[in-house]
C-alpha positions as a Python dict, from the first residue, in 0.01 Angstrom:
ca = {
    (1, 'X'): (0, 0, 0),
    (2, 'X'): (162, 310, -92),
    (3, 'X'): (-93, 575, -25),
    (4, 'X'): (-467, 622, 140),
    (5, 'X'): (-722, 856, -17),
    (6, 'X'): (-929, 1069, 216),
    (7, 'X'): (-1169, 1332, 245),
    (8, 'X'): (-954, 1584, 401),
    (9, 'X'): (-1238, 1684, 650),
    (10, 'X'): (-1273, 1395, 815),
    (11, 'X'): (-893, 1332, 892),
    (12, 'X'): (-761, 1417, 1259),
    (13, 'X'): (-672, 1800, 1289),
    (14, 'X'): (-317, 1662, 1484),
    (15, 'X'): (-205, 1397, 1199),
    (16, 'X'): (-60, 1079, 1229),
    (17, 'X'): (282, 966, 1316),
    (18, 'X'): (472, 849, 1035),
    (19, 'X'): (237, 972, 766),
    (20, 'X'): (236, 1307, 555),
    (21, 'X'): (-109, 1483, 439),
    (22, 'X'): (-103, 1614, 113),
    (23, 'X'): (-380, 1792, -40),
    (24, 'X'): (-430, 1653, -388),
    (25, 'X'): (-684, 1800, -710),
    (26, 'X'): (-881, 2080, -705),
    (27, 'X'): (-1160, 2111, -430),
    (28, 'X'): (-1518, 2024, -508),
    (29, 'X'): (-1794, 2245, -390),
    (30, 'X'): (-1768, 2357, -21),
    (31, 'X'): (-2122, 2450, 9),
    (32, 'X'): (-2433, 2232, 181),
    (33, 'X'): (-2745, 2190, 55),
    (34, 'X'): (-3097, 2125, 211),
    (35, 'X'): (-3318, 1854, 65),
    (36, 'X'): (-3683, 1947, 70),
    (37, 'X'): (-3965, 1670, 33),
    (38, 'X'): (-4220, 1877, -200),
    (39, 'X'): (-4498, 1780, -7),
    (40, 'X'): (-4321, 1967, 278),
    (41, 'X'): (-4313, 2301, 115),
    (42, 'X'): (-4669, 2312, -20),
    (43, 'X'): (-4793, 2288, 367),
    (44, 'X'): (-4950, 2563, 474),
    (45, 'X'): (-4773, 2756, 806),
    (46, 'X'): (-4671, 2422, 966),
    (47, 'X'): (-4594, 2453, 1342),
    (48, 'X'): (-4295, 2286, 1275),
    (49, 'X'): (-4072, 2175, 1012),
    (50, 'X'): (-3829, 1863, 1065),
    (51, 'X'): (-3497, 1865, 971),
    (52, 'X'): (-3250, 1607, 965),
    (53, 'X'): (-2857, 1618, 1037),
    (54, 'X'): (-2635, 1508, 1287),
    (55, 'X'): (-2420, 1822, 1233),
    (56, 'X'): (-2396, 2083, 1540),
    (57, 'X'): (-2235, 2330, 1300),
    (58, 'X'): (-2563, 2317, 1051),
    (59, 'X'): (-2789, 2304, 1334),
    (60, 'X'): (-2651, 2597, 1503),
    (61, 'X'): (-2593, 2834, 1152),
    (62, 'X'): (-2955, 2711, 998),
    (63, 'X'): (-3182, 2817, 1271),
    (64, 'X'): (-3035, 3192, 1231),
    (65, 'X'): (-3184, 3221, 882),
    (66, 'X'): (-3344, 2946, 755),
    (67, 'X'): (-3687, 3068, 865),
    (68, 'X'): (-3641, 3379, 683),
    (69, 'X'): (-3504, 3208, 321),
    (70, 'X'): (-3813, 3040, 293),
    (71, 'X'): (-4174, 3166, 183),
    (72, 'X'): (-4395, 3433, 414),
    (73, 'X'): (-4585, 3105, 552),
    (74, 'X'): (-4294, 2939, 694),
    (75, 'X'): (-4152, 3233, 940),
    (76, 'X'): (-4320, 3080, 1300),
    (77, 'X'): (-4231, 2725, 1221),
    (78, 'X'): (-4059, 2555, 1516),
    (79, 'X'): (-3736, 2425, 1353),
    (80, 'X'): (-3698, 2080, 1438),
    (81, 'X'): (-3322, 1895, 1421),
    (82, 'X'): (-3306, 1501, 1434),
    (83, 'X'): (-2929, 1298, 1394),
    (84, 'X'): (-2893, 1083, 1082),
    (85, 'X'): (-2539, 895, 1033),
    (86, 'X'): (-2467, 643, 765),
    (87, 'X'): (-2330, 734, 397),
    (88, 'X'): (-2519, 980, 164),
    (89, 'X'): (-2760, 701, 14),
    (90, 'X'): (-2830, 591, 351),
    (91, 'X'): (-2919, 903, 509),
    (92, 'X'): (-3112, 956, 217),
    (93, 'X'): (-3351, 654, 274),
    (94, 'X'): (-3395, 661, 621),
    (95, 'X'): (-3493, 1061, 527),
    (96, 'X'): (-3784, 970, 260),
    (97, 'X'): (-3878, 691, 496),
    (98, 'X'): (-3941, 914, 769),
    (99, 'X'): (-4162, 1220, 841),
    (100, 'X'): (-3861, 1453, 891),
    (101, 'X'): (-3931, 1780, 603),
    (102, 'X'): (-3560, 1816, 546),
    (103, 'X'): (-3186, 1645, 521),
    (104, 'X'): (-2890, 1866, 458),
    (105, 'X'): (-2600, 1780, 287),
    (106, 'X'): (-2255, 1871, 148),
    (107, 'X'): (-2305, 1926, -199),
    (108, 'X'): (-1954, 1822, -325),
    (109, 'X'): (-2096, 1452, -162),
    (110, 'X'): (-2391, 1492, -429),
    (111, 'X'): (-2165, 1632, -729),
    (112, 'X'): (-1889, 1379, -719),
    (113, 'X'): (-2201, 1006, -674),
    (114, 'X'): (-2363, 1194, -994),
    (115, 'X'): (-1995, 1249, -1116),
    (116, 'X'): (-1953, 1016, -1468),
    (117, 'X'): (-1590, 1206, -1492),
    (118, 'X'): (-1387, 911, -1298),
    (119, 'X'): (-1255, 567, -1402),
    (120, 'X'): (-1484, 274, -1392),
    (121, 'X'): (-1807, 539, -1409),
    (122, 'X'): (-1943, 256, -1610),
    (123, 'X'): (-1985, -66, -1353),
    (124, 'X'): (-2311, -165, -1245),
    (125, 'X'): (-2296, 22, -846),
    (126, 'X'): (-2208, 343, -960),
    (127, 'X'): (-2475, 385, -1261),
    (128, 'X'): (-2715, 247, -1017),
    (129, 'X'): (-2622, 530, -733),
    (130, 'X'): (-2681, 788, -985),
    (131, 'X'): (-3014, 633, -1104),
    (132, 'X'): (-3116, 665, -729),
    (133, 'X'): (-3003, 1004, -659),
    (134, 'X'): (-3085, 1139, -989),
    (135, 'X'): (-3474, 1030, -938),
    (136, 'X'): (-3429, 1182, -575),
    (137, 'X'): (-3365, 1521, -691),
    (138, 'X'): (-3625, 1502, -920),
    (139, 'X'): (-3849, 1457, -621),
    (140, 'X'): (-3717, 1711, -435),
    (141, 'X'): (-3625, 2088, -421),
    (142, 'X'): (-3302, 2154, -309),
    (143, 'X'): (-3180, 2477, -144),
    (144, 'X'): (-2813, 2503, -177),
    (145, 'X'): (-2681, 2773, 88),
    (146, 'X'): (-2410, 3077, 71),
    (147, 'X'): (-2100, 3038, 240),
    (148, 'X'): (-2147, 3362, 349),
    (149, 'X'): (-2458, 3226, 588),
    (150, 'X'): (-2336, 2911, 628),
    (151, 'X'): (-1953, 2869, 603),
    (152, 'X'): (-1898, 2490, 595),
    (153, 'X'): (-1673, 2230, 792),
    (154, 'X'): (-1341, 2307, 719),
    (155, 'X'): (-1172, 2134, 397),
    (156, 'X'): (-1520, 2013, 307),
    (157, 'X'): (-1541, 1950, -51),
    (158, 'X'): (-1092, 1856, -61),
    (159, 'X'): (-939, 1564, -80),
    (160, 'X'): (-629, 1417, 92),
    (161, 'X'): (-345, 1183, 18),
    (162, 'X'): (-194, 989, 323),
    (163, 'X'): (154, 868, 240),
    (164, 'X'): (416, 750, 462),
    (165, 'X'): (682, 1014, 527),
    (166, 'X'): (984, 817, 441),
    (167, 'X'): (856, 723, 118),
    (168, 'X'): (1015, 956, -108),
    (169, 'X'): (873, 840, -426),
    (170, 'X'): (507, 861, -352),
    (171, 'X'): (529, 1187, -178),
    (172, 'X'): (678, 1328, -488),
    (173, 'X'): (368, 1184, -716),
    (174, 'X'): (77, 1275, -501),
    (175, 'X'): (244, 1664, -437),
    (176, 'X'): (261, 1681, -812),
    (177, 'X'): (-124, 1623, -780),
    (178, 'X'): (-168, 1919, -530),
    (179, 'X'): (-310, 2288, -603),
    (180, 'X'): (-84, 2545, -376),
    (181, 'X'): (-473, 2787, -309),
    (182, 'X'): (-633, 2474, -190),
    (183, 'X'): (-418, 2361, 49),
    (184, 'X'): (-343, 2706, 193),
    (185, 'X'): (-710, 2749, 220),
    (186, 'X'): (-795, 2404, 390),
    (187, 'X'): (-482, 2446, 655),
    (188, 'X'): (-596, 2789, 782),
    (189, 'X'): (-957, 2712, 809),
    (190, 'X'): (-792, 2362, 996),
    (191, 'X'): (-597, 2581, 1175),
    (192, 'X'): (-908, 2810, 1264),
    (193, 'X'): (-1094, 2482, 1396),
    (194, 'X'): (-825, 2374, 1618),
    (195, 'X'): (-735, 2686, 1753),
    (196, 'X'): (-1067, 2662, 1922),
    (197, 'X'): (-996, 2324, 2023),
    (198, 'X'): (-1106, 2114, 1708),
    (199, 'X'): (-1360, 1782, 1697),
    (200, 'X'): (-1670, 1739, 1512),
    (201, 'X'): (-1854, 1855, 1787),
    (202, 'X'): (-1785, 2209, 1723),
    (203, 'X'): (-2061, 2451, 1613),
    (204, 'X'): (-1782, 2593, 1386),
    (205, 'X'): (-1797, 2703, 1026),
    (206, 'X'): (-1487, 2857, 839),
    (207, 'X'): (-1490, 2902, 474),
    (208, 'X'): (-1170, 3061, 245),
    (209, 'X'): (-1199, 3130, -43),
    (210, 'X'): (-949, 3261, -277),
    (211, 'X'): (-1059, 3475, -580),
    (212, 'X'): (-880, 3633, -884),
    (213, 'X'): (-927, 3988, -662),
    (214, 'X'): (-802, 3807, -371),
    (215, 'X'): (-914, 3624, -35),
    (216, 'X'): (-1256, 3601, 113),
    (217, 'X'): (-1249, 3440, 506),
    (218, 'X'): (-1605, 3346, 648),
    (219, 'X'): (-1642, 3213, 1007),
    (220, 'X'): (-1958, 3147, 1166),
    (221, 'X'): (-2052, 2921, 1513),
    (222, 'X'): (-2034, 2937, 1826),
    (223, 'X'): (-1709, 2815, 2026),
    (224, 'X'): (-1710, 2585, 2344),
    (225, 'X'): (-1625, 2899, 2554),
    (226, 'X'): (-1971, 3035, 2449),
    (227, 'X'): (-1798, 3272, 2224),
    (228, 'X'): (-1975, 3412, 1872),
    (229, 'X'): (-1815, 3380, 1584),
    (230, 'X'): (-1975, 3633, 1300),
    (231, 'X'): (-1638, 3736, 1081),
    (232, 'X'): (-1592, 3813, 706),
    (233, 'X'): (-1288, 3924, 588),
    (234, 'X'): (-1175, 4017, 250),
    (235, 'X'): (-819, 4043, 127),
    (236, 'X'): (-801, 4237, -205),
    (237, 'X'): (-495, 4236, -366),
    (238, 'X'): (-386, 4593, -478),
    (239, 'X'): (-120, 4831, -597),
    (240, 'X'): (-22, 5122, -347),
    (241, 'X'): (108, 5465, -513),
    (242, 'X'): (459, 5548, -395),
    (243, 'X'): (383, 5890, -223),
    (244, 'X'): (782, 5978, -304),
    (245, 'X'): (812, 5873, -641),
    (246, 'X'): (444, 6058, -720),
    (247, 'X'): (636, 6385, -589),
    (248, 'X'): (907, 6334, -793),
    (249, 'X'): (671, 6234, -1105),
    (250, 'X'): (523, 6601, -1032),
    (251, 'X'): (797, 6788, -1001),
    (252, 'X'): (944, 6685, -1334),
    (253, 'X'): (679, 6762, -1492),
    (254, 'X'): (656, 7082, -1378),
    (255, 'X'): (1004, 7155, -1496),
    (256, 'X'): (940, 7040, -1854),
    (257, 'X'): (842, 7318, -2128),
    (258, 'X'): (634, 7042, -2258),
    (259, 'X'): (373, 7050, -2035),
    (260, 'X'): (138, 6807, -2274),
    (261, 'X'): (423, 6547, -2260),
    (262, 'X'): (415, 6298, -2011),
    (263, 'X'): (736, 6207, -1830),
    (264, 'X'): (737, 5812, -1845),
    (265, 'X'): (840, 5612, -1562),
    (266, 'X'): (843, 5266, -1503),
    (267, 'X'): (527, 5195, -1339),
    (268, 'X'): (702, 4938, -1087),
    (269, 'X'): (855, 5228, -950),
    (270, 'X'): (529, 5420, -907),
    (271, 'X'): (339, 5146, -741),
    (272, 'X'): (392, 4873, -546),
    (273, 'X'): (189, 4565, -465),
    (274, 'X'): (17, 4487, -164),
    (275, 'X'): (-314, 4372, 42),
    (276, 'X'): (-648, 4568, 161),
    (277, 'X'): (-810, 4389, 408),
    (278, 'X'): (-1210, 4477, 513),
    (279, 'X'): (-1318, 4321, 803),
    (280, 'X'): (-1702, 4325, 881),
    (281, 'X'): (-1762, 4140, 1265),
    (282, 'X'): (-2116, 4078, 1435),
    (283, 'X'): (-2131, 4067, 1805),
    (284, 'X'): (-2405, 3966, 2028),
    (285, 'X'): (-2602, 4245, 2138),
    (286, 'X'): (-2569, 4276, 2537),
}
């Protein structure tokens, strides 16, 4: 055995002795979606709707908004969280077997089982999961949510590589798999997790996401200390003017008899890069 695949989220925040993590591929979608039985959304101002996940994180991030992302008749329903374990098709049965309303999800789970874009697509289990999830969706609506309400688990959607750390030659293969903005995103919102003391039992979110303007940094939960987390940060990259070399641009110019010609500089020497960051932070009012 030379390596073990993993999703990276469910992998211990401390590591293992004698193995190296390496992110590998590009990261599927981080966000989670809600599964809605149709019949459950054409009731009319139900006391209560039933939801079904065994996530503290979803629990605690959905009952801050979901009321109000759903139609006018929906607003006073009691929101009503019940656990669910076993792998997507199985929390999907026991979900359309029972009277729960709801069952949330992480969408990359859904994207890569429908996924034809993978070797051996073709044997009889996998076309039959996709029959069975395809005629699933078709039965439901789905509401997929914004990171920026409900920052998911961190590294959901990435995928790992476990290889032993003395073995040169496979840690060279699977790094040539790995994208450099996935894996810095996945180890600070790892880092985020476990600087408030990590688990699954967390009712932590922490989202980054890196954009061709820059970084975008959601957090959302509530830590075992009782404190609120309500961040977003974005990290724009930019180029600053040089307030000397702008001076000096200006009084060359005023020295020229050619007013209309422009003195040309190298624009490296007018600007030079750097990063604007915006914070926006929600407290608890006292």
């Amino acid at each position: 055995m030379d390596l073990v695949i993993h999703s990276w989220k469910d992998l211990d925040l401390e590591g293992h002795s004698g193995t190296t993590i390496v992110g590998v591929l590009d990261r599927a979608d981080q966000r989670d979606v809600l599964l809605w039985k149709k019949s459950s959304l054409s009731k009319n101002s139900p006391s209560e709707l039933k939801i079904q996940t065994s996530s503290p994180r979803r629990e605690y991030n959905l009952k801050k908004f979901l009321n109000n992302s759903l139609p006018s008749r929906y607003k006073n329903s009691s929101l009503i969280f019940l656990p669910v374990r076993g792998n997507i098709q199985t929390r999907i049965r026991k979900w359309r077997n029972s009277d729960s309303d709801g069952l949330v999800l992480a969408k990359a789970a859904l994207d890569r089982l429908l996924s034809e874009d993978f070797l051996n697509s073709n044997e009889l289990e996998y076309q039959e999961i996709r029959k069975f999830l395809k005629k699933i969706l078709e039965e439901s609506i789905f509401q997929v949510f914004p990171l920026s309400l409900s920052p998911s688990a961190p590294a959901q959607g990435a995928i790992a590589a476990e290889v032993r750390t003395d073995d040169e030659w496979a840690l060279g293969f699977v790094r040539a798999l790995s994208k450099p903005e996935v894996v810095s995103a996945v180890e600070e919102e790892r880092n985020t997790l476990k600087r408030f003391g990590g688990g699954c039992h967390q009712k932590i979110g922490v989202s980054v996401l890196y954009k061709s303007y820059g970084k975008i940094l959601y957090q959302k939960g509530l830590t075992d200390s009782g404190e609120v987390l309500e961040i977003e940060e974005q990290f724009s990259d930019t180029f600053f003017l040089r307030p000397s070399r702008l001076r000096k641009l200006i009084r060359c110019q005023e020295k020229r008899s050619n007013k209309n010609e422009f003195p040309w500089i190298l624009l490296k020497d007018l600007f030079f890069p750097g990063t604007v960051k915006k914070t926006r932070s929600f407290f608890p009012k006292s």
